[in-house]
CSV table of C-alpha atoms and ligand atoms in Angstrom, one decimal:
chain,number,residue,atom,x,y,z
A,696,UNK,CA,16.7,-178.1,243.0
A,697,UNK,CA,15.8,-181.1,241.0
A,698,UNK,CA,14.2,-183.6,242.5
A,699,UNK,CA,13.5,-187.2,242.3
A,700,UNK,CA,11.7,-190.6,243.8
A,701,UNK,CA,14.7,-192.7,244.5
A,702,UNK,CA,18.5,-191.7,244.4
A,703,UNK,CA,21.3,-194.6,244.3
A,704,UNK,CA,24.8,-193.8,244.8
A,705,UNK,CA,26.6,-196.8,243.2
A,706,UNK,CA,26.1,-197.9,240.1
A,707,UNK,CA,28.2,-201.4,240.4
A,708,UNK,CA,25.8,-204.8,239.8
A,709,UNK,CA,23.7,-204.2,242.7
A,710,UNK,CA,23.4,-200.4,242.1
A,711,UNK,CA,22.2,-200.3,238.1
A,712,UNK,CA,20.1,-203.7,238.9
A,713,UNK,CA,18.2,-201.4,241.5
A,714,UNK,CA,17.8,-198.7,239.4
A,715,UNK,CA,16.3,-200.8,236.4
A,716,UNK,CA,14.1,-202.6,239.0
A,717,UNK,CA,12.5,-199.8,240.6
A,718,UNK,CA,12.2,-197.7,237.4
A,719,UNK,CA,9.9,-200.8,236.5
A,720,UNK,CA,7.6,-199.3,239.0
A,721,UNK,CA,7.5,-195.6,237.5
A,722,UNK,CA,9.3,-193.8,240.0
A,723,UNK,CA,12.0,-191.3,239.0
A,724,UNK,CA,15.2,-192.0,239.4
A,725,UNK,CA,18.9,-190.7,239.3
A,726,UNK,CA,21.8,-193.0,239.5
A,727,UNK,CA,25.6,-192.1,240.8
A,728,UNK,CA,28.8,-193.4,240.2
A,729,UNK,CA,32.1,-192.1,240.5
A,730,UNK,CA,33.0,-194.1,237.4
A,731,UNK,CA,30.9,-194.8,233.9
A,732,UNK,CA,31.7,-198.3,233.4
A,733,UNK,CA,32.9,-199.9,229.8
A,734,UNK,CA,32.6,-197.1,227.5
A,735,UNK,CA,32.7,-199.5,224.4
A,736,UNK,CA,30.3,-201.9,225.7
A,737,UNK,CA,27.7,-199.2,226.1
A,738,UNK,CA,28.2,-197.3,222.9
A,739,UNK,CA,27.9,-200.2,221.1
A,740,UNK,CA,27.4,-203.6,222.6
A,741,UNK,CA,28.3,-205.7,219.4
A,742,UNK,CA,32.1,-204.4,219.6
A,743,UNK,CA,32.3,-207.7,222.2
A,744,UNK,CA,34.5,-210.3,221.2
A,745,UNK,CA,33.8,-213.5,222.5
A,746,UNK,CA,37.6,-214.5,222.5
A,747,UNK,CA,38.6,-211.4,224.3
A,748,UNK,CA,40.5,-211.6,227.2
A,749,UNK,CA,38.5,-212.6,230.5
A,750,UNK,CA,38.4,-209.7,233.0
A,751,UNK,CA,39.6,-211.2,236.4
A,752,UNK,CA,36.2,-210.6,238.9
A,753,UNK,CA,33.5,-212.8,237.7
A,754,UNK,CA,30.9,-214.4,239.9
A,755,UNK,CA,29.2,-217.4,240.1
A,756,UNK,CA,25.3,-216.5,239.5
A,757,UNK,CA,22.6,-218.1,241.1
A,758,UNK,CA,19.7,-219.6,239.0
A,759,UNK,CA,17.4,-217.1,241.7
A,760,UNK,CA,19.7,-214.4,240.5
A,761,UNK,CA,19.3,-215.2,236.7
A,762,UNK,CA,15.5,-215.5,237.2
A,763,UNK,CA,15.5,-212.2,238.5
A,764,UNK,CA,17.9,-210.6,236.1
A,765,UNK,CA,15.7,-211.9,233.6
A,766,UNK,CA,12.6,-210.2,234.2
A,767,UNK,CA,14.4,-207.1,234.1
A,768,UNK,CA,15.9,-208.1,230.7
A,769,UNK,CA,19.7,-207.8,231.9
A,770,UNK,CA,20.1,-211.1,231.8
A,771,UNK,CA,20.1,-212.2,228.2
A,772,UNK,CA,22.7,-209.6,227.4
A,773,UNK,CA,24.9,-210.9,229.4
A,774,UNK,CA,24.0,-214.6,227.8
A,775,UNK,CA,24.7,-212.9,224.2
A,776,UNK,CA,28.4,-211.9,225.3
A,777,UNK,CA,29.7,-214.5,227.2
A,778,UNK,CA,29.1,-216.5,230.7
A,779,UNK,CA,29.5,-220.6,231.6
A,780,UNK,CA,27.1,-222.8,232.7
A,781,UNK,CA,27.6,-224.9,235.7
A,782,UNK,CA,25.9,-227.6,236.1
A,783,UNK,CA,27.2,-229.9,239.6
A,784,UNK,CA,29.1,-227.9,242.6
A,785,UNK,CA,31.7,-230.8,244.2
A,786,UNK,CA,33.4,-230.5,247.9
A,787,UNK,CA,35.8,-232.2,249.2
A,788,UNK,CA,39.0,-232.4,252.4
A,789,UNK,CA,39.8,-236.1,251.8
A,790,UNK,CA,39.0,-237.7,248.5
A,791,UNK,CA,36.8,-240.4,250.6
A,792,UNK,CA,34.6,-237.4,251.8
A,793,UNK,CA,33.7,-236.1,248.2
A,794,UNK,CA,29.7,-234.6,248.6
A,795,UNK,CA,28.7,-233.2,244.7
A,796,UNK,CA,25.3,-231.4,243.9
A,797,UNK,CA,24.0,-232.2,241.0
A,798,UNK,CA,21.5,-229.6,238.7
A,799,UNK,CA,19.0,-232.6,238.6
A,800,UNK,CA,18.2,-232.7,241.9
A,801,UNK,CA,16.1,-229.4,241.6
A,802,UNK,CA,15.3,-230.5,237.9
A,803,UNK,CA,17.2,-227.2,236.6
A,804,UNK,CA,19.5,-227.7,233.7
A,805,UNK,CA,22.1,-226.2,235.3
A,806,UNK,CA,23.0,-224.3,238.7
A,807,UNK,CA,23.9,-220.9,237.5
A,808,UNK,CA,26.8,-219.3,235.5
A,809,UNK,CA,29.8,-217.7,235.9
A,810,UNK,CA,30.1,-214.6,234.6
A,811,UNK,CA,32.5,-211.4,234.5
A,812,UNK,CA,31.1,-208.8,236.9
A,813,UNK,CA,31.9,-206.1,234.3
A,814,UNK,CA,29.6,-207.5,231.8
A,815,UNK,CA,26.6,-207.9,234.2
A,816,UNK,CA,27.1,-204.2,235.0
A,817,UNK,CA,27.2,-202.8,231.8
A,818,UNK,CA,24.2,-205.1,230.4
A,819,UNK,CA,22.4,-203.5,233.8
A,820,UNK,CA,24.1,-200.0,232.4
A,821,UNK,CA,22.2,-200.4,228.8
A,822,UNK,CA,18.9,-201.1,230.4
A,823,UNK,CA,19.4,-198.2,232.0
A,824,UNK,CA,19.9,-196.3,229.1
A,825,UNK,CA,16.7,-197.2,228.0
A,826,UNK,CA,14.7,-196.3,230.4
A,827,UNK,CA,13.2,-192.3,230.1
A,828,UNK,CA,12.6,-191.9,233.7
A,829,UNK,CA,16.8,-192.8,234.7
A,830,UNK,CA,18.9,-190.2,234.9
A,831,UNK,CA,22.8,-191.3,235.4
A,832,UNK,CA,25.1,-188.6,236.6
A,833,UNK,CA,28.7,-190.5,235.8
A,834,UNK,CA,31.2,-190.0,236.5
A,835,UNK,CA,30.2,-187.6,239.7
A,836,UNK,CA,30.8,-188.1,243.5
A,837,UNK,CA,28.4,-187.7,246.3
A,838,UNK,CA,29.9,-185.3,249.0
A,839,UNK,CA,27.5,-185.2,251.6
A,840,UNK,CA,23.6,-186.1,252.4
A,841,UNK,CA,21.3,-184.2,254.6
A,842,UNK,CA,18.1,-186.5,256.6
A,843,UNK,CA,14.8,-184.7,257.1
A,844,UNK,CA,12.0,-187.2,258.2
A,845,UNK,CA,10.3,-186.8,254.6
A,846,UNK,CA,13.2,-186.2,252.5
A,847,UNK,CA,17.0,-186.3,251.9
A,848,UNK,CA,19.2,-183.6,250.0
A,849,UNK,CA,22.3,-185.2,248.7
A,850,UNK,CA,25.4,-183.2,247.4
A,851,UNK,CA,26.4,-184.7,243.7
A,852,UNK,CA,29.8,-182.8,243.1
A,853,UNK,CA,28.8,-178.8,244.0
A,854,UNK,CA,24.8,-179.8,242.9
A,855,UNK,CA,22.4,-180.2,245.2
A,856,UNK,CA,19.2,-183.0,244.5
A,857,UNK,CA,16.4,-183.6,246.4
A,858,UNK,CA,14.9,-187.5,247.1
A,859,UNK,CA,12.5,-189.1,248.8
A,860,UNK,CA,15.1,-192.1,249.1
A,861,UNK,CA,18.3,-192.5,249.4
A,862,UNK,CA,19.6,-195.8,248.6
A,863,UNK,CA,23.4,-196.8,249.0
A,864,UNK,CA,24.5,-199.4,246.7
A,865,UNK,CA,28.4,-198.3,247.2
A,866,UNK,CA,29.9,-200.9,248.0
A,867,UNK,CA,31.6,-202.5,251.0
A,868,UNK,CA,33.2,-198.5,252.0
A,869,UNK,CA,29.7,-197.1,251.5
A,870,UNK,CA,30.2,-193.4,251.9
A,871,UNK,CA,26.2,-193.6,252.2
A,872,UNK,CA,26.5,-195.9,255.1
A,873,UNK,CA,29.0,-193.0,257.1
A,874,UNK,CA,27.4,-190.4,256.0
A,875,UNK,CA,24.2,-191.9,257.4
A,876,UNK,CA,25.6,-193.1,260.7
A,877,UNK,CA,25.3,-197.0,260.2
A,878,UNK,CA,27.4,-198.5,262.0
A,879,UNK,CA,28.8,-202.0,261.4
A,880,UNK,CA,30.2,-205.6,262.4
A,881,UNK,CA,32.3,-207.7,261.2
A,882,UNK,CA,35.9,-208.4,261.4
A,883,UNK,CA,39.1,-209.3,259.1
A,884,UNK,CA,38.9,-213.1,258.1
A,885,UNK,CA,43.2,-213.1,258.3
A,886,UNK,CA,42.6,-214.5,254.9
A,887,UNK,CA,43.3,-213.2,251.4
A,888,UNK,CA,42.0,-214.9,248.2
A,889,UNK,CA,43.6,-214.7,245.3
A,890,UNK,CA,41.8,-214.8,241.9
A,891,UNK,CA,43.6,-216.6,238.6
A,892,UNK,CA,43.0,-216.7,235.2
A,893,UNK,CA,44.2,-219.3,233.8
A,894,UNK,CA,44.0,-221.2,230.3
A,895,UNK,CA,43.8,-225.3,230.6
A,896,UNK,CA,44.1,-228.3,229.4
A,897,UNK,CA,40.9,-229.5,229.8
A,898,UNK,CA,37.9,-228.1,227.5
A,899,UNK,CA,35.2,-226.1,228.7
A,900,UNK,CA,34.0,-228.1,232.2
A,901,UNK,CA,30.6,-228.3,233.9
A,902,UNK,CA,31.7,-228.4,237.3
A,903,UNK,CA,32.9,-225.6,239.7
A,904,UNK,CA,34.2,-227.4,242.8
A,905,UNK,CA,36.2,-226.1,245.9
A,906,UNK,CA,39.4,-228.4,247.8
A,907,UNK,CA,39.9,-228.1,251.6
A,908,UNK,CA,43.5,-228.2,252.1
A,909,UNK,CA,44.8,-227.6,255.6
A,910,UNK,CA,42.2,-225.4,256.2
A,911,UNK,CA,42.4,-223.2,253.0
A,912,UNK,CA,40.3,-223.8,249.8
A,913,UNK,CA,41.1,-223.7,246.3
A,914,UNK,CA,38.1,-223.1,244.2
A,915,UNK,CA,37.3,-224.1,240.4
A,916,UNK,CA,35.2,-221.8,238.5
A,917,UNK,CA,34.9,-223.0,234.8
A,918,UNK,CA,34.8,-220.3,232.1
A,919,UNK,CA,34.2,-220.5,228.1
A,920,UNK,CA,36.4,-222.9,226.2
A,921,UNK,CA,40.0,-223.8,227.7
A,922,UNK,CA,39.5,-220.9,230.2
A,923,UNK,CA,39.1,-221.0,234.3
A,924,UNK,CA,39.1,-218.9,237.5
A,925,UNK,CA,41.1,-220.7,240.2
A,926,UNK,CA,40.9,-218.8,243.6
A,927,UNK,CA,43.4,-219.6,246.1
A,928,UNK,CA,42.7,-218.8,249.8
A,929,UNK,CA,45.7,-218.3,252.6
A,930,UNK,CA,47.3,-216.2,255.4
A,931,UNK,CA,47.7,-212.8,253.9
A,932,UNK,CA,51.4,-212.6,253.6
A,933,UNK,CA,51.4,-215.5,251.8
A,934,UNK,CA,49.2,-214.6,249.1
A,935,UNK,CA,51.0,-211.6,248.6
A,936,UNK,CA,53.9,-213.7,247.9
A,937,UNK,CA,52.4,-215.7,245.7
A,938,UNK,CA,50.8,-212.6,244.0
A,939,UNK,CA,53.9,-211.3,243.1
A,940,UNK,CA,56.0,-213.8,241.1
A,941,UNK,CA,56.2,-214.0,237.8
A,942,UNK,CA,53.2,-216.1,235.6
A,943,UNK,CA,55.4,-219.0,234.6
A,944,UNK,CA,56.9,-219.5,238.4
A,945,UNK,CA,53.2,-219.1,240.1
A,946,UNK,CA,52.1,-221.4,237.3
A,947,UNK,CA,54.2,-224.0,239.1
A,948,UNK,CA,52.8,-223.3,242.5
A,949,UNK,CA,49.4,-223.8,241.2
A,950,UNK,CA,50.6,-227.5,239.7
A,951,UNK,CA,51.6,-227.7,243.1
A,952,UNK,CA,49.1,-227.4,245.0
A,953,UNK,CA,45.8,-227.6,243.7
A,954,UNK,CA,44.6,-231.1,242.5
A,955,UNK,CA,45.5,-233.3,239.8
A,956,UNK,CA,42.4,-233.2,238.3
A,957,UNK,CA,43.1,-229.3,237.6
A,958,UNK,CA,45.2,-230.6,234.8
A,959,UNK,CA,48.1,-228.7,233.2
A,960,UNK,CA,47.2,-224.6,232.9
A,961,UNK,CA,48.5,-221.6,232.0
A,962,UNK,CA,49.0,-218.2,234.2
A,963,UNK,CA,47.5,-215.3,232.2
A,964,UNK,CA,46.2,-213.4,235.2
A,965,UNK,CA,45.9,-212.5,239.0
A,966,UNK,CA,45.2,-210.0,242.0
A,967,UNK,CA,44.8,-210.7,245.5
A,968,UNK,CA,41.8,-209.6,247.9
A,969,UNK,CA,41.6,-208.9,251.7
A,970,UNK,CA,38.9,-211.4,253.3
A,971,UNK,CA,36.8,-209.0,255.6
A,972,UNK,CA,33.3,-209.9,256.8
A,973,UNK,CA,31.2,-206.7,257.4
A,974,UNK,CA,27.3,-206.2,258.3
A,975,UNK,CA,25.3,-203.0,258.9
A,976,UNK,CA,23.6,-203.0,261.9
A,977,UNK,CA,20.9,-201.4,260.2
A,978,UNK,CA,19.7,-201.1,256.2
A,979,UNK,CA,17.0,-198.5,256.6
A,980,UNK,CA,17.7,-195.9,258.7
A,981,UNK,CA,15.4,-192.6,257.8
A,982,UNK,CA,14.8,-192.3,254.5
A,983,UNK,CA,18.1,-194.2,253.5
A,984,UNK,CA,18.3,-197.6,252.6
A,985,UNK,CA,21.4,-199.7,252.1
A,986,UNK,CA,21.9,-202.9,249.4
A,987,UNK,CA,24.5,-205.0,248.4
A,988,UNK,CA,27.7,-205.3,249.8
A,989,UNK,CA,27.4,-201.5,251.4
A,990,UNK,CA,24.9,-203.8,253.6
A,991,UNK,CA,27.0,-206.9,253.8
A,992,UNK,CA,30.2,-208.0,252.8
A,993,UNK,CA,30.3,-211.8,253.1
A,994,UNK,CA,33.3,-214.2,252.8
A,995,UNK,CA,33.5,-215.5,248.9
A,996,UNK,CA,33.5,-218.8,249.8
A,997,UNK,CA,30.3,-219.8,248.1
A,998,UNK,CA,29.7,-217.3,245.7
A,999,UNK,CA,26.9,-215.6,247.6
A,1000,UNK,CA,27.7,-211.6,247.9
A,1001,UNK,CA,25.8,-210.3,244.7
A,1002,UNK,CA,23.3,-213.0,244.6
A,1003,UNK,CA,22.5,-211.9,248.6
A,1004,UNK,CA,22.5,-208.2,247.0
A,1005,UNK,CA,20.1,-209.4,244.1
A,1006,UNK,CA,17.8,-210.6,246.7
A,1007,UNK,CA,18.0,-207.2,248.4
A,1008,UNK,CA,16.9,-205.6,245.3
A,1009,UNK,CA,14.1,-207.6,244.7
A,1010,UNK,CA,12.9,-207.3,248.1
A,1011,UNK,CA,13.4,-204.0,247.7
A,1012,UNK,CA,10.8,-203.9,244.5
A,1013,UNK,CA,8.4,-206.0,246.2
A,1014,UNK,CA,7.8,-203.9,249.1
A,1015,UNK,CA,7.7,-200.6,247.3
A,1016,UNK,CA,5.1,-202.2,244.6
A,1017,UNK,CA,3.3,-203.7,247.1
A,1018,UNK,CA,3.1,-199.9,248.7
A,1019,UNK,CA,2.1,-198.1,245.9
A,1020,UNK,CA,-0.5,-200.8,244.6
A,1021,UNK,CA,-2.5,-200.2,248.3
A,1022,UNK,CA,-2.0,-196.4,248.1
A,1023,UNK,CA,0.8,-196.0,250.9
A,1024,UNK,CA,3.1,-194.0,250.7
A,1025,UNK,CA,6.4,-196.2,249.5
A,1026,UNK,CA,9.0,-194.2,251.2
A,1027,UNK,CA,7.6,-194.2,254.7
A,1028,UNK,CA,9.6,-195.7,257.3
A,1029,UNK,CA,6.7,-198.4,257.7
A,1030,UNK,CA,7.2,-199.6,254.3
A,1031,UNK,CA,11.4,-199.3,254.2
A,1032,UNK,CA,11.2,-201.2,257.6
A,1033,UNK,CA,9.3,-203.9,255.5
A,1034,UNK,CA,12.6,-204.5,253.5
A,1035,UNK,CA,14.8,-204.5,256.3
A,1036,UNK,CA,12.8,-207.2,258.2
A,1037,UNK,CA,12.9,-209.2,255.5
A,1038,UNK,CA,16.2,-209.4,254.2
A,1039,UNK,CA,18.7,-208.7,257.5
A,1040,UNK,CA,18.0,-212.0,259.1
A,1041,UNK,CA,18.6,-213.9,255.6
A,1042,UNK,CA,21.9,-212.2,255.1
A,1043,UNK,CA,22.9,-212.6,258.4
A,1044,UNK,CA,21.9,-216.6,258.4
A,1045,UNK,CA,23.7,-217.0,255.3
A,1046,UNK,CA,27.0,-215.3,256.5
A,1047,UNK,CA,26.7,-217.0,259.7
A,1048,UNK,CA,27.2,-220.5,257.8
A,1049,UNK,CA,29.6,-219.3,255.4
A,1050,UNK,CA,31.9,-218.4,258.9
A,1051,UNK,CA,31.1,-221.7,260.5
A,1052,UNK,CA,31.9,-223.6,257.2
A,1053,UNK,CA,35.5,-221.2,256.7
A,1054,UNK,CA,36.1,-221.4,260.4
A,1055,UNK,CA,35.4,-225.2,260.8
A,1056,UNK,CA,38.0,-225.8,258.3
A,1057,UNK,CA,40.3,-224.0,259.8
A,1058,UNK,CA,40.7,-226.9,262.4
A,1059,UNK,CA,43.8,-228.6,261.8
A,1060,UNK,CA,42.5,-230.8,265.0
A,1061,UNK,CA,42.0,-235.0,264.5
A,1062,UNK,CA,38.8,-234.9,265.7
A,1063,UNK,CA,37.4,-231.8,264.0
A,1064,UNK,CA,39.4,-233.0,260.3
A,1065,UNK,CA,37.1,-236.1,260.9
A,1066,UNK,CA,34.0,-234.8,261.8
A,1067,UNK,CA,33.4,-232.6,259.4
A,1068,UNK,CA,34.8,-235.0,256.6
A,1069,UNK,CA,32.0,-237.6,258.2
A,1070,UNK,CA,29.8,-234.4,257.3
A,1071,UNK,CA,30.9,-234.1,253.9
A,1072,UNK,CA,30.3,-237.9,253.6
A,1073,UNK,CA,27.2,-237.7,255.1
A,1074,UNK,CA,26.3,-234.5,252.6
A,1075,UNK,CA,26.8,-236.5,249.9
A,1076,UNK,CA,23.6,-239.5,251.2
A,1077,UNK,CA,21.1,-236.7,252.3
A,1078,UNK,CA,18.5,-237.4,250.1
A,1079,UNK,CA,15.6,-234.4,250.3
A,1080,UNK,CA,17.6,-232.7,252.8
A,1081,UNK,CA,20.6,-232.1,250.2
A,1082,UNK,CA,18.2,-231.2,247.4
A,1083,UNK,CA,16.6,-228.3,249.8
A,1084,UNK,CA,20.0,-226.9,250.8
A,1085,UNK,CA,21.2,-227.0,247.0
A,1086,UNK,CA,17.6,-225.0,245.8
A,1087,UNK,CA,18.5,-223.0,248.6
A,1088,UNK,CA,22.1,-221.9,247.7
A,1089,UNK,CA,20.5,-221.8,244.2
A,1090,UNK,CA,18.3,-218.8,245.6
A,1091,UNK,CA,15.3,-221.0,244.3
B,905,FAD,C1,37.5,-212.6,245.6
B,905,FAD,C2,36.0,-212.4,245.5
B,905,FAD,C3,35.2,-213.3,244.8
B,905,FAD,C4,33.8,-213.2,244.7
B,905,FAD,N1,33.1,-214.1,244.1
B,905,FAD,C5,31.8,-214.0,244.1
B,905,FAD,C6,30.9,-215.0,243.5
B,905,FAD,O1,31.4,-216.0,242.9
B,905,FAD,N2,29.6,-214.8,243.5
B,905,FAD,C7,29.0,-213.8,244.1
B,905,FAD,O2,27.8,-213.7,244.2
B,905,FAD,N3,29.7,-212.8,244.7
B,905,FAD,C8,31.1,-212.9,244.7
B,905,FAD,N4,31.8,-211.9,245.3
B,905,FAD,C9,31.2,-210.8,245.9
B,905,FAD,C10,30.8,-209.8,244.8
B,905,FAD,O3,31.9,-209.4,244.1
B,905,FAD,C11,30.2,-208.5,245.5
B,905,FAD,O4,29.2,-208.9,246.4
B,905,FAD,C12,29.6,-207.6,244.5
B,905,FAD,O5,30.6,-207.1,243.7
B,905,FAD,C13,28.9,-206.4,245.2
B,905,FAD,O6,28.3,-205.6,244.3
B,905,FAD,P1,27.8,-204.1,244.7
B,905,FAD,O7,27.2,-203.5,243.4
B,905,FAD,O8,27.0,-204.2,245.9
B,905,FAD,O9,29.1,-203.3,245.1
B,905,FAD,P2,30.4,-202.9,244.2
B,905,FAD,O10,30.7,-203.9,243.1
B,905,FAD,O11,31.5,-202.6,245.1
B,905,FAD,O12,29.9,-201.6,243.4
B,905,FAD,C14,29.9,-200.3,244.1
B,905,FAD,C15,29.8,-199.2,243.0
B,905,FAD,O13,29.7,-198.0,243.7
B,905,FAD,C16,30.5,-197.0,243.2
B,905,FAD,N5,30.9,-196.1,244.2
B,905,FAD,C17,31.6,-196.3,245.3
B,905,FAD,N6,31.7,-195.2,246.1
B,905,FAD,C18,31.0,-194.2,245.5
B,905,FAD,C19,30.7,-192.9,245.8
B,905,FAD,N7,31.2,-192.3,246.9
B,905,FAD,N8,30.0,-192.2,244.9
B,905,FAD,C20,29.5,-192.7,243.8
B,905,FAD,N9,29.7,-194.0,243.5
B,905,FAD,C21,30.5,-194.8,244.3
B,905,FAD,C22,31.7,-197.8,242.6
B,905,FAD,O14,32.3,-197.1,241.5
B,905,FAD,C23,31.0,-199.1,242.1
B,905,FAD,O15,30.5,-199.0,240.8
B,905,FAD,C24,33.2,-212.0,245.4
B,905,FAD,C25,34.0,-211.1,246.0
B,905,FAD,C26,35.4,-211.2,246.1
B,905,FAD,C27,36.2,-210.2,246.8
């Protein structure tokens, strides 16, 4: 039976980032995923075109994130194809209430980028490529693990491979996380977003900003050129609606209802999402360890989930370096508790504050609709306080 240091199932952003990060630290490692990403991009990443259509899942990626990515050397990959720099994040419910964040009050040249998810993954894919002591088993399925208190044999198709840990990066229906017996909480938001490509008017912006209206957002994400995301958030049957008509007629509904300062655009794209918020009740449970979104599923609102998942790997790194540099054994339960204790409460505070935010919203109430737009307002004169919540978001 082969046998290795670390095995991930999940090989999405969170998955690959893991396994380049932890085969810094010289352990041996095997990577799963059901699926082998962007064939193309992999074989040979100059076959990118930077006017190639944009895939509809990007993310907005934290400058922490980018930092992180960078050490790793995923990052400037991703820079070399194609992502957007945004520079001031703006709020608003009423136009009087408007609170921006600007890159200069951390003295960053910008907040982060947005970027299509599939690119981060395959750059994270090439490093992995590169690195001797990754194997990646794609595409194969894991069909069942096995927990012994110093080791866990995991089924990869009919193969069995032996690890001292098992991580689950798989996602938000981590079959890790059943398998394991982690149990979660969470519930469904009643809220689909919808996600929209769109060409504009406008040329490339600097901005992403989000639009409170009646309790649902709109969000802004810029992209290259005369290209944006728009995300639309409402009751699920009416994002389904909306999902279905033709691009010219939702085109109208978008002129509708987002704000004029949208400007004129163009449909090219869409798909709707359920809003769920989910959180294992524990990450390390034996020998297994959970990251990402098979941890914590968090409501989109401000672009958190992979940055929280990036943290979780670098955590992750720390501890085990830290382990091995003082001669401990990194895949005690001492050491994976270490992880755990660090990063649960964060996700949790984090989540907790995107719900209050979402649910506060959600008020159609007089006096709710004007506290929280004296809020906004009094977001906007904060001073120090505004700066540390921005460097905050900003994972700095
Ligand atoms: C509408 C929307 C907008 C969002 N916007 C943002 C944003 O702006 N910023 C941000 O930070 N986050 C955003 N997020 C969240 C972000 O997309 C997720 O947090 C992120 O994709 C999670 O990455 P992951 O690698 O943990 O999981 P996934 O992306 O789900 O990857 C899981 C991987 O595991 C593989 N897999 C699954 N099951 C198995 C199995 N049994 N065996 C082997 N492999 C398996 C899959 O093929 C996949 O490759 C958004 C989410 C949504 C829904």
């Amino acid at each position: 039976m082969e046998k290795f240091d670390c095995l991930i199932i999940g090989g999405g952003m969170v998955g690959a980032t893991t396994a380049v990060a932890l085969a810094d630290l010289g352990l041996k490692i095997a990577l799963v995923d059901t699926h082998r990403p962007d064939s193309d991009l992999l074989d040979n990443p100059d076959s990118f075109a930077k006017d190639q259509a944009y895939n509809l899942r990007v993310s907005a990626v934290s400058l922490g994130s980018e930092q992180f990515l960078q050490q790793l050397h995923i990052w400037q990959q991703v820079l070399d194809w194609r992502a957007c720099p945004y520079r001031r994040l703006g709020v608003w419910e009423q136009s009087l209430s408007y609170a921006q964040f600007h890159c200069d009050q951390i003295k960053q040249p910008y907040l982060g980028h947005i970027v299509e998810n599939h690119l981060l993954q395959a750059s994270a894919w090439l490093q992995m490529q590169h690195k001797p002591n990754i194997s990646i088993l794609a595409p194969a399925t894991l069909q069942s693990i096995t927990c012994y208190s110093d080791k866990v044999i995991a089924t990869i198709d009919d193969t069995e491979i032996q690890c001292e840990i098992l991580i689950g990066a798989d996602g938000g229906q981590s079959k890790v996380r059943q398998m394991a017996d982690i149990g979660t909480t969470g519930w469904d938001y009643q809220h689909s977003a919808m996600l929209i490509n769109v060409t504009t008017e406008h040329p490339q912006q600097d901005i992403t900003w989000q639009h409170f209206i009646d309790g649902a957002p709109v969000a802004f994400l810029p992209l290259t050129s005369h290209h944006a995301s728009l995300v639309w958030y409402d009751k699920p049957d009416k994002i389904k609606a909306l999902a279905s008509l033709p691009n010219t007629q939702l085109q109208q509904q978008v002129l509708n209802h987002f704000p004029k300062r949208l400007g004129h655009i163009d449909v090219v794209d869409k798909a709707a999402f359920p809003l769920v918020r989910r959180h294992a009740n524990q990450y390390v449970k034996g020998r297994v360890v959970l990251l990402g979104d098979a941890a914590h599923s968090i409501n989109p609102l401000a672009g958190q989930g992979v940055n929280l998942g990036f943290k979780d790997v670098k955590a992750l790194q720390e501890v085990l370096a830290k382990a091995i540099g003082s001669g401990e054994h990194y895949a005690s339960s001492e050491v994976l508790q270490r992880y755990e204790k660090q990063r649960r409460n964060d996700n949790l505070l984090m989540m907790t504050t995107m719900d209050l935010i979402y649910r506060g919203f959600k008020q159609p109430s007089g006096p709710i609709k004007l506290l929280r737009n004296l809020g906004l307002f009094g977001a906007q004169r904060l001073g120090p306080v505004k700066d540390k919540v921005l460097a905050y978001a900003c994972g700095l």
